[in-house]
């Protein structure tokens, strides 16, 4: 059992809410810095004379490979070290690398800067997930993780909004500098105001593991759970479509409908920022309430969200007008992220106390290699293949051919995960 007298830092709701609120701000900066490139990439493409596959590599596979590769050792460190300090260091690194992205003069320099952003961002989420699981009990964890995951969509909102207008008024280089610098201040706030909780605090239990849990043991445990296999694949395939839309929608609207970055920044901030935040938070709350009677609802909710999205995605990339396309995309904008907080909470429910950060990193490895790594790149590559026959319309058709089938496929995996979830949660290590 945990001796509660050793740590009274999180006895009050205010302390818990401050912690999850500050970590959500950190996650928002993570995605402001990451998402900024999506609204700037048409200007960068023209300035640096790039191809679509190069943009896809820049926003997708090159970033994702370093993000997930660095995530594993950092997560192991977080399962045994001071998670607060790791988060503070991470946000400082990725913010600095974002700022210097505005100083590059070649594609290679920009690629290296984005690799630096990826390595820094790898240290943000797994330690934060572990902290949240220690201060919120299992029955509140899905909504807490979903609240934290709102940071993705708050970041997308400000990334599109600030990036769109800064690019239009000052240019893409200034946009990187202006967005990167404030994150360094956030790093200092985390280091000096956030307290490190003791492990197992919310469940009043202490970790039974005396040493570092071997990486292979955590992978073996997760892989042995049928629900995790389907959760991970469902998340990854959903993210394949989601990251493709997030990274390429601005370009679709510019090329097919002649919209400006300033106008698009407002539209996409509302649809993907506000809509995404609403979807991820209320999806977690809804799943948590329905799961009081049947835990299978933790996975049924994201499955239903995916099925609802499919016809609206088809309509988005088949629309005759830009505003019609954007209005159609409002529904997937809300539904895409429903799975995120729920899946994180369930992954932590399957493992032991000193496995949580690493379990998050393993989930993110699968999610980001397939979703972030392949999604934007595959879309850019298919767009280049279709360009000789379709011209400016090639990117829109590439999105139509890839996104709706991927979301339907992901919904099937979430449904299959619901079948074994309750039994797998009951088998979690003490």
CSV table of C-alpha atoms in Angstrom, one decimal:
chain,number,residue,atom,x,y,z
A,1,UNK,CA,0.0,0.0,0.0
A,2,UNK,CA,1.1,3.6,-0.6
A,3,UNK,CA,1.7,5.7,2.5
A,4,UNK,CA,-0.5,8.8,1.7
A,5,UNK,CA,1.3,10.8,4.4
A,6,UNK,CA,4.4,10.8,2.2
A,7,UNK,CA,2.7,12.9,-0.4
A,8,UNK,CA,-0.1,15.4,0.2
A,9,UNK,CA,0.5,17.4,-3.0
A,10,UNK,CA,-2.5,16.0,-4.8
A,11,UNK,CA,-5.0,15.6,-2.0
A,12,UNK,CA,-7.1,18.5,-3.3
A,13,UNK,CA,-9.0,18.7,-6.6
A,14,UNK,CA,-7.4,22.0,-7.3
A,15,UNK,CA,-3.9,20.5,-7.3
A,16,UNK,CA,-5.0,17.6,-9.6
A,17,UNK,CA,-6.7,20.0,-12.0
A,18,UNK,CA,-3.8,22.4,-12.0
A,19,UNK,CA,-1.4,19.5,-12.9
A,20,UNK,CA,-3.6,18.1,-15.7
A,21,UNK,CA,-4.3,21.7,-16.9
A,22,UNK,CA,-0.6,22.6,-17.1
A,23,UNK,CA,0.3,19.3,-18.8
A,24,UNK,CA,-2.5,20.0,-21.3
A,25,UNK,CA,-0.9,23.4,-22.1
A,26,UNK,CA,2.4,21.6,-22.7
A,27,UNK,CA,0.6,19.2,-25.1
A,28,UNK,CA,-0.9,22.2,-26.8
A,29,UNK,CA,2.5,23.6,-27.4
A,30,UNK,CA,3.6,20.2,-28.7
A,31,UNK,CA,1.0,20.4,-31.4
A,32,UNK,CA,1.3,24.1,-32.1
A,33,UNK,CA,4.9,23.5,-33.0
A,34,UNK,CA,4.1,20.3,-34.9
A,35,UNK,CA,1.0,21.6,-36.8
A,36,UNK,CA,2.5,24.9,-37.8
A,37,UNK,CA,4.2,23.3,-40.7
A,38,UNK,CA,0.8,22.2,-42.3
A,39,UNK,CA,-0.4,25.7,-42.8
A,40,UNK,CA,3.0,27.0,-43.9
A,41,UNK,CA,3.9,24.2,-46.3
A,42,UNK,CA,2.6,25.8,-49.5
A,43,UNK,CA,4.8,28.8,-48.8
A,44,UNK,CA,7.8,26.7,-47.9
A,45,UNK,CA,7.2,24.5,-51.0
A,46,UNK,CA,7.4,27.6,-53.2
A,47,UNK,CA,10.4,29.1,-51.4
A,48,UNK,CA,12.5,26.0,-51.2
A,49,UNK,CA,11.2,24.5,-54.5
A,50,UNK,CA,10.0,21.2,-53.0
A,51,UNK,CA,7.9,18.2,-54.2
A,52,UNK,CA,4.8,16.9,-52.4
A,53,UNK,CA,6.6,13.7,-51.4
A,54,UNK,CA,9.3,15.9,-49.7
A,55,UNK,CA,6.6,17.8,-47.8
A,56,UNK,CA,5.1,14.4,-46.8
A,57,UNK,CA,8.4,13.2,-45.6
A,58,UNK,CA,9.0,16.4,-43.7
A,59,UNK,CA,5.7,16.3,-41.8
A,60,UNK,CA,5.4,12.6,-41.6
A,61,UNK,CA,7.9,9.8,-41.8
A,62,UNK,CA,11.2,11.6,-41.0
A,63,UNK,CA,9.5,13.3,-38.0
A,64,UNK,CA,7.7,10.2,-36.9
A,65,UNK,CA,10.8,7.9,-37.0
A,66,UNK,CA,12.8,10.0,-34.6
A,67,UNK,CA,9.7,10.8,-32.5
A,68,UNK,CA,8.9,7.1,-31.8
A,69,UNK,CA,12.6,5.9,-31.7
A,70,UNK,CA,13.5,8.5,-29.0
A,71,UNK,CA,10.2,7.8,-27.2
A,72,UNK,CA,11.1,4.3,-26.1
A,73,UNK,CA,14.3,5.2,-24.0
A,74,UNK,CA,12.7,8.4,-22.7
A,75,UNK,CA,9.6,6.4,-21.6
A,76,UNK,CA,11.9,3.9,-19.8
A,77,UNK,CA,13.6,6.8,-18.1
A,78,UNK,CA,10.2,8.2,-17.1
A,79,UNK,CA,9.0,4.9,-15.5
A,80,UNK,CA,11.9,5.1,-13.0
A,81,UNK,CA,13.0,8.8,-13.0
A,82,UNK,CA,11.5,12.2,-12.3
A,83,UNK,CA,8.7,12.7,-14.9
A,84,UNK,CA,8.3,16.4,-14.2
A,85,UNK,CA,11.9,17.2,-15.1
A,86,UNK,CA,11.6,15.1,-18.3
A,87,UNK,CA,8.6,17.0,-19.4
A,88,UNK,CA,10.2,20.4,-18.7
A,89,UNK,CA,13.4,19.4,-20.6
A,90,UNK,CA,11.3,18.1,-23.6
A,91,UNK,CA,9.2,21.2,-24.1
A,92,UNK,CA,12.3,23.4,-23.9
A,93,UNK,CA,14.1,21.3,-26.6
A,94,UNK,CA,11.2,21.1,-29.1
A,95,UNK,CA,10.4,24.8,-28.7
A,96,UNK,CA,14.0,25.8,-29.4
A,97,UNK,CA,14.1,23.6,-32.5
A,98,UNK,CA,10.9,25.1,-33.7
A,99,UNK,CA,12.2,28.6,-33.4
A,100,UNK,CA,15.4,27.8,-35.4
A,101,UNK,CA,13.3,26.2,-38.1
A,102,UNK,CA,12.7,29.8,-39.2
A,103,UNK,CA,16.4,30.3,-39.9
A,104,UNK,CA,17.0,27.5,-42.3
A,105,UNK,CA,18.0,28.0,-46.0
A,106,UNK,CA,17.6,24.5,-47.4
A,107,UNK,CA,15.4,21.5,-47.3
A,108,UNK,CA,18.1,19.5,-45.5
A,109,UNK,CA,18.4,22.1,-42.8
A,110,UNK,CA,14.6,22.2,-42.3
A,111,UNK,CA,14.5,18.4,-42.2
A,112,UNK,CA,17.1,18.3,-39.5
A,113,UNK,CA,15.3,21.0,-37.5
A,114,UNK,CA,12.1,19.0,-37.6
A,115,UNK,CA,14.0,15.9,-36.5
A,116,UNK,CA,15.1,17.9,-33.5
A,117,UNK,CA,11.5,18.9,-32.8
A,118,UNK,CA,10.5,15.2,-33.0
A,119,UNK,CA,13.2,14.1,-30.5
A,120,UNK,CA,12.1,16.8,-28.1
A,121,UNK,CA,8.4,16.0,-28.5
A,122,UNK,CA,9.1,12.3,-27.8
A,123,UNK,CA,9.7,13.3,-24.1
A,124,UNK,CA,6.4,15.1,-23.6
A,125,UNK,CA,3.5,12.6,-23.6
A,126,UNK,CA,4.6,9.3,-22.0
A,127,UNK,CA,5.8,11.0,-18.7
A,128,UNK,CA,2.7,13.2,-18.7
A,129,UNK,CA,0.4,10.1,-19.2
A,130,UNK,CA,2.1,8.4,-16.2
A,131,UNK,CA,1.7,11.4,-14.0
A,132,UNK,CA,-2.0,11.7,-14.8
A,133,UNK,CA,-2.6,8.0,-14.1
A,134,UNK,CA,-1.0,8.4,-10.7
A,135,UNK,CA,-3.3,11.4,-9.7
A,136,UNK,CA,-6.6,10.2,-11.2
A,137,UNK,CA,-8.2,6.9,-10.2
A,138,UNK,CA,-9.1,4.3,-12.9
A,139,UNK,CA,-12.8,5.3,-13.0
A,140,UNK,CA,-11.8,8.9,-13.8
A,141,UNK,CA,-8.8,8.2,-15.9
A,142,UNK,CA,-10.5,8.2,-19.4
A,143,UNK,CA,-12.0,11.6,-18.9
A,144,UNK,CA,-8.7,12.9,-17.4
A,145,UNK,CA,-6.7,11.5,-20.4
A,146,UNK,CA,-9.3,12.9,-22.8
A,147,UNK,CA,-9.0,16.4,-21.2
A,148,UNK,CA,-5.2,16.1,-21.5
A,149,UNK,CA,-5.6,15.0,-25.2
A,150,UNK,CA,-7.6,18.2,-25.8
A,151,UNK,CA,-4.1,19.8,-26.0
A,152,UNK,CA,-3.7,18.2,-29.4
A,153,UNK,CA,-6.6,20.2,-30.8
A,154,UNK,CA,-5.9,23.4,-28.8
A,155,UNK,CA,-2.5,23.2,-30.4
A,156,UNK,CA,-4.0,22.6,-33.9
A,157,UNK,CA,-6.3,25.6,-33.3
A,158,UNK,CA,-3.5,28.0,-32.5
A,159,UNK,CA,-1.1,26.5,-35.0
A,160,UNK,CA,-3.5,27.0,-37.9
A,161,UNK,CA,-4.8,30.4,-36.6
A,162,UNK,CA,-1.4,32.0,-35.7
A,163,UNK,CA,0.5,30.3,-38.5
A,164,UNK,CA,-2.1,31.3,-41.2
A,165,UNK,CA,-2.0,35.0,-40.3
A,166,UNK,CA,1.7,35.2,-39.4
A,167,UNK,CA,2.5,33.7,-42.8
A,168,UNK,CA,0.2,36.0,-44.7
A,169,UNK,CA,1.6,39.2,-42.9
A,170,UNK,CA,5.2,38.4,-42.1
A,171,UNK,CA,6.1,35.1,-43.9
A,172,UNK,CA,6.7,31.6,-42.8
A,173,UNK,CA,10.1,32.2,-41.2
A,174,UNK,CA,8.7,34.7,-38.7
A,175,UNK,CA,5.9,32.3,-37.9
A,176,UNK,CA,8.3,29.6,-36.7
A,177,UNK,CA,10.2,32.1,-34.5
A,178,UNK,CA,7.1,33.6,-32.9
A,179,UNK,CA,5.5,30.2,-32.1
A,180,UNK,CA,8.7,28.6,-30.8
A,181,UNK,CA,9.9,31.1,-28.2
A,182,UNK,CA,7.0,31.0,-25.7
A,183,UNK,CA,7.4,27.2,-25.2
A,184,UNK,CA,10.7,27.8,-23.5
A,185,UNK,CA,8.9,29.9,-20.8
A,186,UNK,CA,6.4,27.0,-20.4
A,187,UNK,CA,9.3,24.7,-19.7
A,188,UNK,CA,10.3,26.8,-16.7
A,189,UNK,CA,6.7,26.9,-15.4
A,190,UNK,CA,6.6,23.1,-15.5
A,191,UNK,CA,10.0,22.7,-13.8
A,192,UNK,CA,9.2,25.1,-10.9
A,193,UNK,CA,5.4,24.7,-10.2
A,194,UNK,CA,4.5,21.0,-11.0
A,195,UNK,CA,5.1,18.4,-8.3
A,196,UNK,CA,6.2,14.8,-9.0
A,197,UNK,CA,3.5,12.4,-7.6
A,198,UNK,CA,4.5,9.1,-6.0
A,199,UNK,CA,3.6,6.1,-8.1
A,200,UNK,CA,0.3,4.4,-7.5
A,201,UNK,CA,-1.0,7.4,-5.5
A,202,UNK,CA,-4.5,7.3,-7.0
A,203,UNK,CA,-4.9,3.6,-6.4
A,204,UNK,CA,-3.3,3.7,-3.0
A,205,UNK,CA,-0.8,1.0,-4.0
A,206,UNK,CA,3.0,0.9,-4.5
A,207,UNK,CA,4.8,-0.6,-7.5
A,208,UNK,CA,5.8,-4.2,-6.9
A,209,UNK,CA,8.7,-4.1,-9.4
A,210,UNK,CA,12.0,-3.5,-7.8
A,211,UNK,CA,13.9,-2.7,-10.9
A,212,UNK,CA,13.5,-1.5,-14.5
A,213,UNK,CA,10.9,-3.7,-16.2
A,214,UNK,CA,12.5,-5.1,-19.4
A,215,UNK,CA,11.3,-3.6,-22.6
A,216,UNK,CA,10.5,-7.1,-24.0
A,217,UNK,CA,8.4,-7.9,-21.0
A,218,UNK,CA,6.2,-4.9,-21.5
A,219,UNK,CA,5.9,-5.6,-25.3
A,220,UNK,CA,5.1,-9.3,-24.5
A,221,UNK,CA,2.4,-8.3,-22.0
A,222,UNK,CA,0.7,-5.9,-24.3
A,223,UNK,CA,0.9,-8.1,-27.3
A,224,UNK,CA,-0.7,-11.0,-25.3
A,225,UNK,CA,-3.8,-8.8,-24.8
A,226,UNK,CA,-6.1,-9.1,-27.8
A,227,UNK,CA,-7.8,-5.9,-26.9
A,228,UNK,CA,-4.5,-4.0,-27.1
A,229,UNK,CA,-3.6,-5.4,-30.5
A,230,UNK,CA,-6.9,-4.1,-31.9
A,231,UNK,CA,-6.7,-0.8,-30.0
A,232,UNK,CA,-3.3,-0.1,-31.3
A,233,UNK,CA,-4.2,-1.0,-34.9
A,234,UNK,CA,-7.5,0.9,-34.7
A,235,UNK,CA,-5.6,4.0,-33.4
A,236,UNK,CA,-2.9,3.8,-36.0
A,237,UNK,CA,-5.2,3.4,-39.0
A,238,UNK,CA,-7.5,6.2,-37.6
A,239,UNK,CA,-4.3,8.4,-37.2
A,240,UNK,CA,-3.3,7.5,-40.8
A,241,UNK,CA,-6.4,9.3,-42.0
A,242,UNK,CA,-6.4,11.9,-39.3
A,243,UNK,CA,-2.8,13.1,-39.9
A,244,UNK,CA,-3.3,13.0,-43.6
A,245,UNK,CA,-6.3,15.3,-43.2
A,246,UNK,CA,-4.5,17.5,-40.7
A,247,UNK,CA,-1.4,17.9,-42.7
A,248,UNK,CA,-2.9,18.2,-46.2
A,249,UNK,CA,-6.4,19.8,-45.9
A,250,UNK,CA,-5.0,23.4,-46.1
A,251,UNK,CA,-3.1,22.5,-49.3
A,252,UNK,CA,-6.3,20.9,-50.7
A,253,UNK,CA,-8.3,24.0,-50.1
A,254,UNK,CA,-5.5,26.3,-51.5
A,255,UNK,CA,-5.0,24.2,-54.7
A,256,UNK,CA,-8.6,23.1,-55.4
A,257,UNK,CA,-10.5,26.1,-54.2
A,258,UNK,CA,-8.0,29.0,-54.2
A,259,UNK,CA,-8.4,29.9,-50.5
A,260,UNK,CA,-5.8,32.0,-48.6
A,261,UNK,CA,-3.8,30.9,-45.6
A,262,UNK,CA,-5.4,33.6,-43.4
A,263,UNK,CA,-8.9,32.5,-44.2
A,264,UNK,CA,-8.0,28.8,-43.9
A,265,UNK,CA,-6.4,29.4,-40.6
A,266,UNK,CA,-9.7,30.6,-39.1
A,267,UNK,CA,-11.7,27.8,-40.7
A,268,UNK,CA,-9.4,24.9,-39.8
A,269,UNK,CA,-8.8,26.3,-36.3
A,270,UNK,CA,-12.5,26.1,-35.7
A,271,UNK,CA,-13.1,22.7,-37.4
A,272,UNK,CA,-10.0,20.8,-36.3
A,273,UNK,CA,-9.1,22.8,-33.2
A,274,UNK,CA,-12.4,23.5,-31.4
A,275,UNK,CA,-14.2,20.5,-33.0
A,276,UNK,CA,-11.3,18.1,-32.1
A,277,UNK,CA,-11.2,19.3,-28.5
A,278,UNK,CA,-14.9,18.8,-28.1
A,279,UNK,CA,-14.7,15.4,-29.7
A,280,UNK,CA,-11.8,14.0,-27.6
A,281,UNK,CA,-13.1,15.3,-24.3
A,282,UNK,CA,-16.8,14.5,-24.6
A,283,UNK,CA,-15.9,11.1,-26.2
A,284,UNK,CA,-14.0,10.2,-23.1
A,285,UNK,CA,-16.8,11.4,-20.8
A,286,UNK,CA,-19.4,9.5,-22.8
A,287,UNK,CA,-17.4,6.3,-22.8
A,288,UNK,CA,-16.7,6.6,-19.1
A,289,UNK,CA,-20.4,6.9,-18.3
A,290,UNK,CA,-21.5,4.1,-20.6
A,291,UNK,CA,-18.7,1.8,-19.4
A,292,UNK,CA,-20.1,1.8,-15.8
A,293,UNK,CA,-22.4,-1.0,-16.9
A,294,UNK,CA,-20.3,-2.5,-19.7
A,295,UNK,CA,-16.6,-1.8,-20.2
A,296,UNK,CA,-16.9,-2.7,-23.9
A,297,UNK,CA,-18.3,0.8,-24.4
A,298,UNK,CA,-14.8,2.1,-24.0
A,299,UNK,CA,-14.1,0.7,-27.5
A,300,UNK,CA,-17.6,0.8,-29.0
A,301,UNK,CA,-17.7,4.7,-28.7
A,302,UNK,CA,-14.6,5.2,-31.0
A,303,UNK,CA,-15.9,2.5,-33.4
A,304,UNK,CA,-19.2,4.4,-33.8
A,305,UNK,CA,-17.4,7.7,-34.2
A,306,UNK,CA,-15.4,6.3,-37.1
A,307,UNK,CA,-18.4,4.9,-38.9
A,308,UNK,CA,-20.2,8.3,-38.6
A,309,UNK,CA,-17.2,10.0,-40.1
A,310,UNK,CA,-16.9,7.9,-43.3
A,311,UNK,CA,-19.8,9.5,-45.4
A,312,UNK,CA,-18.8,13.0,-44.4
A,313,UNK,CA,-15.2,12.4,-45.5
A,314,UNK,CA,-16.4,11.2,-48.9
A,315,UNK,CA,-18.5,14.4,-49.1
A,316,UNK,CA,-15.6,16.6,-48.1
A,317,UNK,CA,-13.3,15.5,-50.9
A,318,UNK,CA,-16.1,15.3,-53.5
A,319,UNK,CA,-17.6,18.7,-52.9
A,320,UNK,CA,-17.8,21.3,-55.7
A,321,UNK,CA,-17.1,24.3,-53.5
A,322,UNK,CA,-14.5,25.0,-50.8
A,323,UNK,CA,-17.0,26.1,-48.1
A,324,UNK,CA,-19.2,23.0,-48.7
A,325,UNK,CA,-16.1,20.9,-48.3
A,326,UNK,CA,-15.1,22.6,-45.0
A,327,UNK,CA,-18.6,22.3,-43.6
A,328,UNK,CA,-18.7,18.6,-44.4
A,329,UNK,CA,-15.4,18.1,-42.7
A,330,UNK,CA,-16.8,19.5,-39.5
A,331,UNK,CA,-18.2,16.1,-38.5
A,332,UNK,CA,-15.0,14.1,-39.0
A,333,UNK,CA,-13.2,17.0,-37.2
A,334,UNK,CA,-15.2,16.2,-34.1
A,335,UNK,CA,-15.2,12.4,-34.5
A,336,UNK,CA,-11.6,11.7,-35.5
A,337,UNK,CA,-10.1,12.2,-32.0
A,338,UNK,CA,-12.7,10.4,-29.9
A,339,UNK,CA,-10.5,7.3,-29.5
A,340,UNK,CA,-7.4,9.1,-28.2
A,341,UNK,CA,-7.9,9.6,-24.4
A,342,UNK,CA,-10.0,6.4,-24.1
A,343,UNK,CA,-7.3,4.3,-25.7
A,344,UNK,CA,-4.5,5.8,-23.5
A,345,UNK,CA,-6.5,5.1,-20.4
A,346,UNK,CA,-7.3,1.5,-21.4
A,347,UNK,CA,-3.6,0.9,-22.2
A,348,UNK,CA,-2.6,2.0,-18.7
A,349,UNK,CA,-5.3,-0.2,-17.3
A,350,UNK,CA,-3.6,-3.3,-18.9
A,351,UNK,CA,-0.1,-2.8,-17.3
A,352,UNK,CA,1.7,-2.4,-14.0
A,353,UNK,CA,2.6,0.9,-12.4
A,354,UNK,CA,6.2,1.0,-13.7
A,355,UNK,CA,5.1,0.1,-17.2
A,356,UNK,CA,2.8,3.0,-17.9
A,357,UNK,CA,5.1,5.5,-19.6
A,358,UNK,CA,6.6,2.7,-21.7
A,359,UNK,CA,3.1,1.3,-22.5
A,360,UNK,CA,2.2,4.8,-23.8
A,361,UNK,CA,5.4,5.0,-25.9
A,362,UNK,CA,4.7,1.5,-27.4
A,363,UNK,CA,1.1,2.6,-28.3
A,364,UNK,CA,2.5,5.8,-29.8
A,365,UNK,CA,5.2,3.9,-31.7
A,366,UNK,CA,2.5,1.9,-33.5
A,367,UNK,CA,0.2,4.9,-33.9
A,368,UNK,CA,2.9,7.2,-35.2
A,369,UNK,CA,4.8,4.9,-37.6
A,370,UNK,CA,1.6,4.0,-39.4
A,371,UNK,CA,-0.4,7.2,-38.8
A,372,UNK,CA,2.0,10.1,-38.7
A,373,UNK,CA,4.8,8.3,-40.6
A,374,UNK,CA,2.9,6.8,-43.5
A,375,UNK,CA,-0.3,8.9,-43.7
A,376,UNK,CA,1.1,12.3,-44.9
A,377,UNK,CA,3.8,10.6,-47.0
A,378,UNK,CA,1.5,8.2,-48.7
A,379,UNK,CA,-0.9,11.0,-49.5
A,380,UNK,CA,1.8,13.2,-50.9
A,381,UNK,CA,3.2,10.3,-52.9
A,382,UNK,CA,-0.2,9.4,-54.4
A,383,UNK,CA,-0.8,13.1,-55.2
A,384,UNK,CA,2.5,13.2,-57.2
A,385,UNK,CA,1.5,10.0,-59.1
A,386,UNK,CA,-1.9,11.5,-60.0
A,387,UNK,CA,-0.6,15.0,-60.9
A,388,UNK,CA,0.1,14.2,-64.6
A,389,UNK,CA,-3.5,13.3,-65.2
A,390,UNK,CA,-5.3,15.4,-62.6
A,391,UNK,CA,-3.1,18.5,-62.1
A,392,UNK,CA,-4.1,20.7,-59.1
A,393,UNK,CA,-7.0,18.2,-58.3
A,394,UNK,CA,-4.6,15.4,-57.7
A,395,UNK,CA,-4.2,16.0,-53.9
A,396,UNK,CA,-8.0,16.2,-53.4
A,397,UNK,CA,-8.4,12.8,-55.1
A,398,UNK,CA,-5.6,11.3,-53.2
A,399,UNK,CA,-7.4,12.2,-50.0
A,400,UNK,CA,-10.7,10.8,-51.3
A,401,UNK,CA,-9.0,7.4,-52.1
A,402,UNK,CA,-7.2,7.0,-48.8
A,403,UNK,CA,-9.0,8.7,-45.9
A,404,UNK,CA,-12.6,7.2,-45.9
A,405,UNK,CA,-11.5,3.5,-46.3
A,406,UNK,CA,-8.9,3.9,-43.5
A,407,UNK,CA,-11.4,5.3,-41.1
A,408,UNK,CA,-13.9,2.5,-41.8
A,409,UNK,CA,-11.1,-0.1,-41.3
A,410,UNK,CA,-10.1,1.5,-38.0
A,411,UNK,CA,-13.7,1.2,-36.7
A,412,UNK,CA,-13.6,-2.5,-37.2
A,413,UNK,CA,-10.5,-2.9,-35.0
A,414,UNK,CA,-12.1,-0.8,-32.2
A,415,UNK,CA,-15.2,-3.1,-32.4
A,416,UNK,CA,-13.0,-6.2,-32.2
A,417,UNK,CA,-11.1,-4.7,-29.2
A,418,UNK,CA,-14.4,-4.2,-27.3
A,419,UNK,CA,-14.9,-8.0,-27.3
A,420,UNK,CA,-12.0,-8.8,-25.0
A,421,UNK,CA,-11.4,-5.6,-23.2
A,422,UNK,CA,-13.0,-6.3,-19.9
A,423,UNK,CA,-11.3,-9.7,-19.5
A,424,UNK,CA,-7.9,-8.2,-20.4
A,425,UNK,CA,-8.3,-5.4,-17.9
A,426,UNK,CA,-9.1,-8.0,-15.2
A,427,UNK,CA,-5.8,-9.7,-15.9
A,428,UNK,CA,-3.6,-6.6,-15.4
A,429,UNK,CA,-0.5,-7.0,-13.2
A,430,UNK,CA,-0.7,-5.8,-9.7
